[in-house]
Every structure is written in structure tokens, then in C-alpha cells.
CSV table of C-alpha atoms and ligand atoms in Angstrom, one decimal:
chain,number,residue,atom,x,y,z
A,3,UNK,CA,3.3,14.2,21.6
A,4,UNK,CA,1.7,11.8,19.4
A,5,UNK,CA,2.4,7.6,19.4
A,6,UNK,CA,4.3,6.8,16.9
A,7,UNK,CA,2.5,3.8,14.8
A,8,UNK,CA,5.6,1.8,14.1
A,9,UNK,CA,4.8,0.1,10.3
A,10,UNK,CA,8.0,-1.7,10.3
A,11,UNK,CA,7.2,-3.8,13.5
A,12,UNK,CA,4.0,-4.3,13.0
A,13,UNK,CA,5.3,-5.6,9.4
A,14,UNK,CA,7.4,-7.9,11.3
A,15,UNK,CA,4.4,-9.7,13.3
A,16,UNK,CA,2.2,-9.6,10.0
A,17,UNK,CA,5.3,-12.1,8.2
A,18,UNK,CA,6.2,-14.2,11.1
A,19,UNK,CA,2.7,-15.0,10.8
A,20,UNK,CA,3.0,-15.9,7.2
A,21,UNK,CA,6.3,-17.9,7.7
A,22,UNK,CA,4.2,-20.0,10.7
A,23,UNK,CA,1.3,-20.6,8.0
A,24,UNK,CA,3.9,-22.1,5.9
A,25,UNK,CA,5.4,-23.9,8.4
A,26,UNK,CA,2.0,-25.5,9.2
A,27,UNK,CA,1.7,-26.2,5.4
A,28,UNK,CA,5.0,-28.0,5.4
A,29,UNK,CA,4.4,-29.8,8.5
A,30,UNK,CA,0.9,-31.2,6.6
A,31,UNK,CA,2.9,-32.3,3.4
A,32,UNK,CA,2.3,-29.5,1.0
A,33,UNK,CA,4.4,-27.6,-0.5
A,34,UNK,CA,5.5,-23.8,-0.2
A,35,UNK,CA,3.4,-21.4,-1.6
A,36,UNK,CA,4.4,-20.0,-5.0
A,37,UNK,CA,4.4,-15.9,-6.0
A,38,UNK,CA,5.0,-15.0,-9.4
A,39,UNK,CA,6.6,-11.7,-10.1
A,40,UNK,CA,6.3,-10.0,-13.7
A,41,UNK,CA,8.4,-7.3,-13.8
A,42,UNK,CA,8.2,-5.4,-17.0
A,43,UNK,CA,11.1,-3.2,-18.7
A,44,UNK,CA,13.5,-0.5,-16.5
A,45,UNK,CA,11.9,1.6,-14.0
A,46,UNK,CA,14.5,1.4,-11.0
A,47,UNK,CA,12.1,1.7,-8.5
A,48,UNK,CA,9.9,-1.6,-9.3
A,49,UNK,CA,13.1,-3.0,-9.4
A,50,UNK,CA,13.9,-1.9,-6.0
A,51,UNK,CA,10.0,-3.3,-5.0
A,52,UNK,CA,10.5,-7.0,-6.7
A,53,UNK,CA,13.9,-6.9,-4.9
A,54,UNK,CA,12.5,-6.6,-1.5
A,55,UNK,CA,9.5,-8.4,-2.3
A,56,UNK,CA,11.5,-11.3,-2.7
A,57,UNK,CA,13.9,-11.0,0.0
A,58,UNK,CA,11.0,-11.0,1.8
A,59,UNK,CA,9.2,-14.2,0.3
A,60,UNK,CA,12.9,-15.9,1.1
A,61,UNK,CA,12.3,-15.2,4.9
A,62,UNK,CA,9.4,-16.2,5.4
A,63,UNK,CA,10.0,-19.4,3.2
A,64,UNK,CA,7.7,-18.4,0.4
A,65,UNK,CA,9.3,-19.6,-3.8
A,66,UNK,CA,9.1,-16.9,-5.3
A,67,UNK,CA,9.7,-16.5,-9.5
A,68,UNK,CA,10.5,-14.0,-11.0
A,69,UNK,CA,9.6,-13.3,-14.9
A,70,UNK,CA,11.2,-10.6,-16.6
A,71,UNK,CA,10.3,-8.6,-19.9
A,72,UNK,CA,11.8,-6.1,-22.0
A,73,UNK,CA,10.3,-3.1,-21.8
A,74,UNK,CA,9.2,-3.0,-25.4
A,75,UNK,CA,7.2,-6.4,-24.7
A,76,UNK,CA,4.1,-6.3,-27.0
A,77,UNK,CA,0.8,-6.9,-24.9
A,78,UNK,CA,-0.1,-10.0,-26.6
A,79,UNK,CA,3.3,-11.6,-24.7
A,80,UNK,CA,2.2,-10.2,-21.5
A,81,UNK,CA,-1.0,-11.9,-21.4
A,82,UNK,CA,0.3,-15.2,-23.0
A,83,UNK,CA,2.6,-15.3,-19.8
A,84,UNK,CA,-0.4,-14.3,-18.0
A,85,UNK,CA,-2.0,-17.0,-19.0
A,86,UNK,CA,0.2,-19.9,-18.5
A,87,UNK,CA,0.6,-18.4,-15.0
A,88,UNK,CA,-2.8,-18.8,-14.2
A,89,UNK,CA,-2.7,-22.4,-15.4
A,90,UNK,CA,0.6,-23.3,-13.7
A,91,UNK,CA,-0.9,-25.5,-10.6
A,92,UNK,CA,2.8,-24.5,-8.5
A,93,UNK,CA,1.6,-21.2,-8.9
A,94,UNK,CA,-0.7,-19.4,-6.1
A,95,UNK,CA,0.2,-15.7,-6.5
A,96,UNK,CA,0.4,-13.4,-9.2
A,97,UNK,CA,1.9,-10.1,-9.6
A,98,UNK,CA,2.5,-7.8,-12.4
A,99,UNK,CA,4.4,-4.6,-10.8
A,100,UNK,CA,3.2,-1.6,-11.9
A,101,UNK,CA,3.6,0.6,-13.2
A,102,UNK,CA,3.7,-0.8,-16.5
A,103,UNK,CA,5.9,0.6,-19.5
A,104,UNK,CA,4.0,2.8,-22.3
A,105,UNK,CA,2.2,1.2,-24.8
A,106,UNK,CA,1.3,-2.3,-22.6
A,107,UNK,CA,-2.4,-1.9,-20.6
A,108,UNK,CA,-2.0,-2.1,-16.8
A,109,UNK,CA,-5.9,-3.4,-16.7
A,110,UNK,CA,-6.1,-5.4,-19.3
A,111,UNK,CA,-3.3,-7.2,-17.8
A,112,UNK,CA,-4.3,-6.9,-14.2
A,113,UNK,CA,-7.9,-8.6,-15.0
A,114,UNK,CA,-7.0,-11.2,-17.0
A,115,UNK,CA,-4.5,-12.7,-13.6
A,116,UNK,CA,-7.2,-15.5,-12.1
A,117,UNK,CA,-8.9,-14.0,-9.3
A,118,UNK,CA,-7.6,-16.3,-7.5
A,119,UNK,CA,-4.5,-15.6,-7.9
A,120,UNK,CA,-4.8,-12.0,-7.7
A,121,UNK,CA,-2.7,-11.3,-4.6
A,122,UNK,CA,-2.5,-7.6,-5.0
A,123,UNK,CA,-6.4,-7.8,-5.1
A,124,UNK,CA,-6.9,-5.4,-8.1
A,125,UNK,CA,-9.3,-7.7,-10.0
A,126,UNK,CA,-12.8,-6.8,-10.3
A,127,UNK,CA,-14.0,-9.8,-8.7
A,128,UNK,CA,-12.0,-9.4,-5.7
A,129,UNK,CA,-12.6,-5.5,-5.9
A,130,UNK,CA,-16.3,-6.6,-6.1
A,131,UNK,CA,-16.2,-9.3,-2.8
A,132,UNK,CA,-15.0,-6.5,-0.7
A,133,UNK,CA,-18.1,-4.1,-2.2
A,134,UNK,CA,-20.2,-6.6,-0.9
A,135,UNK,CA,-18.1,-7.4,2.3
A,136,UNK,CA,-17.3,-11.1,1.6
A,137,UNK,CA,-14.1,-12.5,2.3
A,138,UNK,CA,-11.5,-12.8,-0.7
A,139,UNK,CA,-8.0,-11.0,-1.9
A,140,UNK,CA,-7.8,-7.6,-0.5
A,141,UNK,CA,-5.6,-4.5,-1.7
A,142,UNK,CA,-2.3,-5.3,0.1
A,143,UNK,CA,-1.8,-1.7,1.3
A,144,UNK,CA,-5.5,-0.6,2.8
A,145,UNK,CA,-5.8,-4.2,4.5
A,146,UNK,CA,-2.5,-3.9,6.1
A,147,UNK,CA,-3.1,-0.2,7.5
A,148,UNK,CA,-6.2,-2.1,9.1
A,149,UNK,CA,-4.2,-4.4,10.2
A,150,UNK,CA,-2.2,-2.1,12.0
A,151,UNK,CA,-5.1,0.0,13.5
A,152,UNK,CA,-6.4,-3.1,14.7
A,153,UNK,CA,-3.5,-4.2,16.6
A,154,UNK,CA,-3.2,-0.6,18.0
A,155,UNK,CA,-6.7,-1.1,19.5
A,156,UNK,CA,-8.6,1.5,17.7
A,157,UNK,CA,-12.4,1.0,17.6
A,158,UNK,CA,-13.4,2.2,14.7
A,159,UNK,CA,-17.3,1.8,15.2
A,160,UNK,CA,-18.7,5.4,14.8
A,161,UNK,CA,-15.5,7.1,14.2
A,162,UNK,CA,-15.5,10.1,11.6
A,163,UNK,CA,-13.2,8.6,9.2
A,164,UNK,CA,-11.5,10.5,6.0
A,165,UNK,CA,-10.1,9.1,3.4
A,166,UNK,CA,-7.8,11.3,1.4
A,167,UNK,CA,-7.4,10.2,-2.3
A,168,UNK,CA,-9.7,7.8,-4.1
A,169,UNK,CA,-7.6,5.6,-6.2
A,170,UNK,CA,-8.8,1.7,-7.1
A,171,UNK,CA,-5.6,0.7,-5.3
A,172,UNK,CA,-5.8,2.4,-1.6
A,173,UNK,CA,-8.6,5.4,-1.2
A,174,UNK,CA,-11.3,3.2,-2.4
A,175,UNK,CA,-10.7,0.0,-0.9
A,176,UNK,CA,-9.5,1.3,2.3
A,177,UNK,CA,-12.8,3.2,2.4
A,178,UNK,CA,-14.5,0.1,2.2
A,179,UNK,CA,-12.7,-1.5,4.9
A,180,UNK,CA,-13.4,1.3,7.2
A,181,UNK,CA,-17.3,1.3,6.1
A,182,UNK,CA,-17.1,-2.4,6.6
A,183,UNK,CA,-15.9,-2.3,10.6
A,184,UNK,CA,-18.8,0.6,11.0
A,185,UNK,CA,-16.7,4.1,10.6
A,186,UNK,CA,-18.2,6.9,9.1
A,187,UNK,CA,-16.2,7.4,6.0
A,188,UNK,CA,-16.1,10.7,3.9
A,189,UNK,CA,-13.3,10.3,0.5
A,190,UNK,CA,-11.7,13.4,-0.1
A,191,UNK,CA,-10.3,13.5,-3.4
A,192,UNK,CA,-8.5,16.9,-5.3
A,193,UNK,CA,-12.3,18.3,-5.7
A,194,UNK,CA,-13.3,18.6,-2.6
A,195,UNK,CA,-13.9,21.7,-1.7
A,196,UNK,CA,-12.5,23.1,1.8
A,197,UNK,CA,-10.1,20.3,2.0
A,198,UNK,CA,-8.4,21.7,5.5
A,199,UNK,CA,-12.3,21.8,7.0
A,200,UNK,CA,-13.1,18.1,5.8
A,201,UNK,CA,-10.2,16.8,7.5
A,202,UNK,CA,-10.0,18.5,10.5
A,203,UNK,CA,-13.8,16.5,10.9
A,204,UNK,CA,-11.8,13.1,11.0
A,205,UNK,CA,-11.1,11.3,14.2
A,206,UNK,CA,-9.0,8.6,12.2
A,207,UNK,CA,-7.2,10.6,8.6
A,208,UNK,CA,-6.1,8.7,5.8
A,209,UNK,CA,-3.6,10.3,3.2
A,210,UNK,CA,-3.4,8.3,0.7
A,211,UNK,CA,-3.0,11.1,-2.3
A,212,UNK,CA,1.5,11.6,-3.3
A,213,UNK,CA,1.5,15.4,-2.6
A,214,UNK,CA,4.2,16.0,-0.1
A,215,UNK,CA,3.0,17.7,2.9
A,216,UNK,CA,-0.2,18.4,1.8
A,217,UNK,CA,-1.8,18.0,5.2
A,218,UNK,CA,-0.8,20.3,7.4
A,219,UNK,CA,-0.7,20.2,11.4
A,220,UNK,CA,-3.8,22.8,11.5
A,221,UNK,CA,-5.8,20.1,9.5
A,222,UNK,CA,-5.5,17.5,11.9
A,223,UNK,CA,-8.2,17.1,15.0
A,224,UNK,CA,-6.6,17.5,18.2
A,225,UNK,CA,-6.4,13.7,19.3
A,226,UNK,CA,-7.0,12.1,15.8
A,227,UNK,CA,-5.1,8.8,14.6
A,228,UNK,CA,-3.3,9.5,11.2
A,229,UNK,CA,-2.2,7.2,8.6
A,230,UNK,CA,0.4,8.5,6.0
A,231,UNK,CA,0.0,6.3,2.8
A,232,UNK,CA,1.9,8.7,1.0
A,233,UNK,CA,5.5,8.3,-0.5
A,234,UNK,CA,6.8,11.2,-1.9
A,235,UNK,CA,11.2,11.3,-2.7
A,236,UNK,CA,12.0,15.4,-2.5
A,237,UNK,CA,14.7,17.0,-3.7
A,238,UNK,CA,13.5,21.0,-3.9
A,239,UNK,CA,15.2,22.6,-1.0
A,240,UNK,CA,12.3,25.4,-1.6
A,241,UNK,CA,9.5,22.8,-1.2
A,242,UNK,CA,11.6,21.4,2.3
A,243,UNK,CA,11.7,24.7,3.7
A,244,UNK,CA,7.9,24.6,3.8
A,245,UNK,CA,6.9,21.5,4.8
A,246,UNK,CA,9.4,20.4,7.1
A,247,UNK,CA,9.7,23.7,9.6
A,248,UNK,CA,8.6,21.1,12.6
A,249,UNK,CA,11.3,18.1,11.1
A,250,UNK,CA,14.9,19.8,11.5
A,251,UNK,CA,16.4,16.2,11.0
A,252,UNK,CA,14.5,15.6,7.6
A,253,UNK,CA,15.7,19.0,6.2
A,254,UNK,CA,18.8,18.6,7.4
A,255,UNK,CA,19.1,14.8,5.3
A,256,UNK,CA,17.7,16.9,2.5
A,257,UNK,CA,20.7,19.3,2.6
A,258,UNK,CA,23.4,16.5,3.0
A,259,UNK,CA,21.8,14.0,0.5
A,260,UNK,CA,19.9,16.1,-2.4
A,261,UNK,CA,16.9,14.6,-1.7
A,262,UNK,CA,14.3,12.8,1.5
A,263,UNK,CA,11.8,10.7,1.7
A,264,UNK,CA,8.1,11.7,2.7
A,265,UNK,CA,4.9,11.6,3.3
A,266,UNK,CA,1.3,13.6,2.7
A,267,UNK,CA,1.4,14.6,5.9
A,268,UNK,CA,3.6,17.0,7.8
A,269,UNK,CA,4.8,14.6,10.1
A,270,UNK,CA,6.8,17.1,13.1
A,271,UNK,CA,3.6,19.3,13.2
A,272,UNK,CA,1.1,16.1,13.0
A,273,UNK,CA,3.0,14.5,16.2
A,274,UNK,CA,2.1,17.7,18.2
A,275,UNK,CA,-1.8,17.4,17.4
A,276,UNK,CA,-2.6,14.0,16.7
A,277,UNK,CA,-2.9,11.0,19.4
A,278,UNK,CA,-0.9,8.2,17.1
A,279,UNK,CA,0.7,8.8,13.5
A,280,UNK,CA,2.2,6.3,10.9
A,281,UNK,CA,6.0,7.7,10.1
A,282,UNK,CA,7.7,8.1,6.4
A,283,UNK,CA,9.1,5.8,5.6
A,284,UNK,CA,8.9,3.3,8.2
A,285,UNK,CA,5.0,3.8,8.5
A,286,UNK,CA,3.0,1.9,5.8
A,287,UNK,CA,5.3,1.2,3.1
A,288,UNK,CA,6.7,-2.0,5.0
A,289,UNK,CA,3.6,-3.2,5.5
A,290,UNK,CA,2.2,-3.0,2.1
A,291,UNK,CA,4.8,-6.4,1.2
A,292,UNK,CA,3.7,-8.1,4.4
A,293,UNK,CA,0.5,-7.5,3.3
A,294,UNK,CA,1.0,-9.1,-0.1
A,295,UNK,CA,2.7,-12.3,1.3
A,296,UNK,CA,-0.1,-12.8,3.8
A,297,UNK,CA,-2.3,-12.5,0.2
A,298,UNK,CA,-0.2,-15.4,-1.1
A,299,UNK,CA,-0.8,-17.7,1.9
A,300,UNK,CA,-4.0,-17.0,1.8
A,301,UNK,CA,-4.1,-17.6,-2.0
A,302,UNK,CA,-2.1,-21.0,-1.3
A,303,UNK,CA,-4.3,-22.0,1.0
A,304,UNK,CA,-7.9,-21.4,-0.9
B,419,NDP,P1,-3.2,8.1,-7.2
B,419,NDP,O1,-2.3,9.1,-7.9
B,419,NDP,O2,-3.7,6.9,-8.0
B,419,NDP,O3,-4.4,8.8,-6.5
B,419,NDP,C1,-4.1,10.0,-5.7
B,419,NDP,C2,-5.4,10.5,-5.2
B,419,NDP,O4,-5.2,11.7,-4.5
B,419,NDP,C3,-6.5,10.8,-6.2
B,419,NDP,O5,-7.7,10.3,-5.8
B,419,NDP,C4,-6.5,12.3,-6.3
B,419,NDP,O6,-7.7,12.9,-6.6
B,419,NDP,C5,-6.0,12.7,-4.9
B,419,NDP,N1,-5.3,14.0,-4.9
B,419,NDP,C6,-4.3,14.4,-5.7
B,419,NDP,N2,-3.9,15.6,-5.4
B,419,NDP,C7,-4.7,16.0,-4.5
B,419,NDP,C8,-4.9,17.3,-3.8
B,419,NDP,N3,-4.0,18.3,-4.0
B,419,NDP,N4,-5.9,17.4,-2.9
B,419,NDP,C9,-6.7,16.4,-2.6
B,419,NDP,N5,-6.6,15.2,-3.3
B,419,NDP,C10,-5.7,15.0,-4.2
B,419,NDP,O7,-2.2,7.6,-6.0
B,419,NDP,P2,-2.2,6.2,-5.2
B,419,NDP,O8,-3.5,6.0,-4.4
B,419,NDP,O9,-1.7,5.1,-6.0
B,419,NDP,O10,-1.0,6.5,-4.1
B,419,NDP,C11,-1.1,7.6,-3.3
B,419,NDP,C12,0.2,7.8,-2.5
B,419,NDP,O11,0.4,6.6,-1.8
B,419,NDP,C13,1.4,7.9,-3.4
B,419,NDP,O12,2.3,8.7,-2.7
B,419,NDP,C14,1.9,6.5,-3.5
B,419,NDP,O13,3.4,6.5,-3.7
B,419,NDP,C15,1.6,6.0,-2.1
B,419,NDP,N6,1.5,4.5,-2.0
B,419,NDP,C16,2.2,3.9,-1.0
B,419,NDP,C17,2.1,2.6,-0.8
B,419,NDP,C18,2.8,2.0,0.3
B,419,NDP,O14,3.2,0.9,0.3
B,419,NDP,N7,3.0,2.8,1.4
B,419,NDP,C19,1.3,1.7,-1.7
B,419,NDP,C20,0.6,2.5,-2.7
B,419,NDP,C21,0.7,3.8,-2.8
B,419,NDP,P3,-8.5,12.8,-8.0
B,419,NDP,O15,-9.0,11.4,-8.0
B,419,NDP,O16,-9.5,13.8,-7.9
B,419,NDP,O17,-7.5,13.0,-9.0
């Protein structure tokens, strides 16, 4: 049976760590550091994320604002707030959730914040420090995964390494951070042909792509170290049936709820094969916020 890499712990270490940084920045006179939220029109679950997002600012003693817009916000408002964030000397962090309603431009938004201010470390200038393997603000979600392999102890020099799922926000940079500590990375994306083969190469396996179950236990190297990015809500009992034959307890919440949460991966079958996988939820989704507030500390302290 595989390890079971527990996200929400390690989550825990990552913000006490943060709440100590701003304890020393207390103890040396300055002030808290300062996140700026813009959350923009209805979508219930980025209302869900700024909620925890700031409950989890709160605990680790982190001010955190909150700006809210109307979902029919024209663009030019957007990035006059924007703006007057990024001159605002209380303010270290900013971050407009995504996704954004129609009509408003998530990049033309996202590249106007101040690199350094850009805690969720989308901007093309942070994007392009990690290209060239300098230091500045990282995707929150691929640097806290590392994060977590690190403290795991796995040495990733010379590991096969696949990525699975190339977006700006976690295939791609995590890619990057894997190159960067001397794995051998292949990104898989939905044209890669013989998907099943190109994992089943990877000593550490990155799903990082929102199709529920795609990776099957028969993918997975005997002994590899997986990391489930994925968050997929499910409510087709048809679709459960499939992917959770090794996870009675998931289909059964399925039945009795209408819907469960899940991952890329088929988690019961992966725990047979693999030597250590990250768990949905409870894997990588808590660490994505520790993540971020470690961003804003670092931010703060620039
Ligand atoms: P995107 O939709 O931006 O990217 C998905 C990637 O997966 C694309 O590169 C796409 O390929 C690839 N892909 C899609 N279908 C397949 C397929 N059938 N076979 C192979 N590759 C495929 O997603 P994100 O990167 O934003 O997010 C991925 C998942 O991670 C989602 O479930 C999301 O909810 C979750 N997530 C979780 C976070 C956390 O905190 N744990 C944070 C961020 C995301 P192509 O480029 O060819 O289209």
C-alpha cells in the first residue's frame, strides 16, 4: 500500500511558518503584511476560495482586504482598482480570483498587478524569473507540491518526471520547478499520443489536467510518487461506477450525497501501485492557500 502524502499537514507547517515570519516582522516594528483580494461578480466557488483564503490570512495574522465587484464590472474599473492597488504602499499582495466573469480579460488584468505584488505569480515577469531559474513569485500550487515532495525527502535529481496538463498556472511552471532541481521532465498534454505508455515511464506523475479518473492504476509505475492536482466535484453515478471500483467509501458518499469530490487520478487503484500519493481532497488543494500566503510574506518582505 502506498504513503499517503498528507496535503493538509504539510499545509499546516507551510503557515505556521508564515505566521512566525510575521511574528518576526512584528517583533522588528513593521507592520503585517497586506493581501488584496478582488473578487469579481457570483461564481459560488471563488467565493468559497476568498472565504478560506481569508480565514487563513486571519490565522496566521496576515490583513487581508477584500474588494468586491459586480459581475457586470466594465474592464476599465477593474484595472483602475488595479492600479491604485499597486500604488497603495499597505498593500504587498495582489489577487484577482479567477475565473473572471464574461466580458472582463483575465490577462489583461493579471499583467497589469505589479510584479511585485503578484502573489499568485501569473505575471510574465515572474513567469519569466522562474524560466530563467531566478528567485521571485512562484505559482502558488506547483511550488507548494515541491514543497511537499521536498519535505517527503524525494530526490528528484535524475528522476523521470511527467507532468500531465500544461496550463500557465500548474503544468508549466511545475515543469519548470522539476527541470530546475534536475528531473527529467516530459509534459503530457491531451495530444500526446499513448498517454497510458508516457506515464507509466514516470518515477514521480503529476496530474494536473480536471478529467476525473483519467489515470488509471495500470498507468502508474510500480513504486512511483503521484501528485493529484486535480479537483474534479462528480455527480454521474455512471461515471463513479468506473472510476471508483477500488474507492467503496467515495461511491458510497456519491450515492448518499449526489455528488464527491475527486481527483485525475484513481486514487484506490493508485495506492496499490504507487510508493506515496497526494489524496482528493486533502492532497494539494490545501496547500495551494499556504502557498499563496507564504507568496505574500515573501512579497512583504522584498
Ligand atoms: P487547464 O484546463 O488550464 O489545463 C488542463 C490541461 O490538461 C491542459 O494542458 C490540457 O491539454 C490537459 N488535458 C485535458 N484533458 C486531457 C486529456 N484527456 N488527456 C491529457 N491531457 C488533457 O487546467 P488547470 O491546470 O488550471 O487545472 C487542472 C486541474 O487542477 C483542475 O482540476 C483544477 O481544478 C485543478 N487545480 C487545483 C488546484 C489546487 O489547489 N489543488 C489549483 C489549480 C488547479 P491541452 O493543453 O492540450 O488542452
Amino acid at each position: 500500500m502506498a504513503t499517503i502524502l498528507d496535503g493538509k499537514a504539510h499545509a499546516d507547517r507551510m503557515l505556521e511558518s508564515v505566521r512566525l515570519g510575521v511574528e518576526d516582522r512584528k517583533a522588528k516594528g513593521l507592520r503585517a503584511p497586506g493581501l488584496a483580494v478582488v473578487l469579481v461578480g457570483d461564481d459560488p466557488a471563488s467565493h468559497v476560495y476568498v472565504r478560506n483564503k481569508s480565514a487563513a490570512c486571519a490565522k496566521v495574522g496576515i490583513t487581508s482586504i477584500e474588494h468586491r465587484l459586480n459581475a457586470d464590472t466594465p474592464q476599465a474599473v477593474l484595472d483602475a482598482l488595479i492600479d491604485r492597488l499597486n500604488a497603495d504602499s499597505e498593500v504587498d499582495g495582489i489577487l484577482v480570483q479567477l475565473p473572471l466573469p464574461k466580458g472582463l480579460d483575465s490577462k489583461e488584468a493579471l499583467h497589469r498587478i505589479s510584479p511585485a505584488k503578484d502573489v499568485d505569480g501569473f505575471h510574465p515577469m515572474n513567469q519569466g524569473l522562474l524560466l530563467e531559474g531566478l528567485p521571485g513569485l512562484r505559482p502558488c500550487t506547483p511550488s507548494a507540491c515541491m514543497s511537499l515532495l521536498a519535505h517527503h525527502g524525494v530526490d528528484l535529481k535524475g528522476l523521470r518526471a511527467v507532468v500531465l496538463g500544461r496550463s500557465e498556472i500548474v503544468g508549466k511552471p511545475m515543469a519548470l520547478m522539476l527541470l530546475e532541481q534536475h528531473a527529467t521532465v516530459t509534459i503530457a498534454h491531451s495530444r500526446t499520443k499513448d498517454l497510458p505508455g508516457v506515464c507509466r515511464e514516470a518515477d514521480l506523475l503529476v496530474a494536473a489536467v480536471g478529467r476525473p479518473g483519467l489515470v488509471e492504476g495500470s498507468w502508474i509505475k510500480p513504486g512511483a510518487v503521484v501528485v493529484d492536482v486535480g479537483i474534479n466535484r462528480i455527480e454521474d453515478p455512471a461515471l463513479g461506477q468506473r472510476i471508483f471500483a477500488a474507492e467503496p467509501r467515495k461511491l458510497e458518499t456519491l450515492r448518499s450525497k449526489g455528488a464527491v469530490l475527486c481527483g485525475d487520478v484513481r486514487f484506490g487503484e493508485a495506492m496499490l501501485v504507487a510508493s506515496a500519493v497526494t489524496p482528493v481532497p486533502g492532497g494539494v488543494g490545501p496547500l495551494t492557500i499556504a502557498g499563496l500566503l507564504t507568496n505574500a510574506l515573501m512579497a512583504a518582505n522584498a
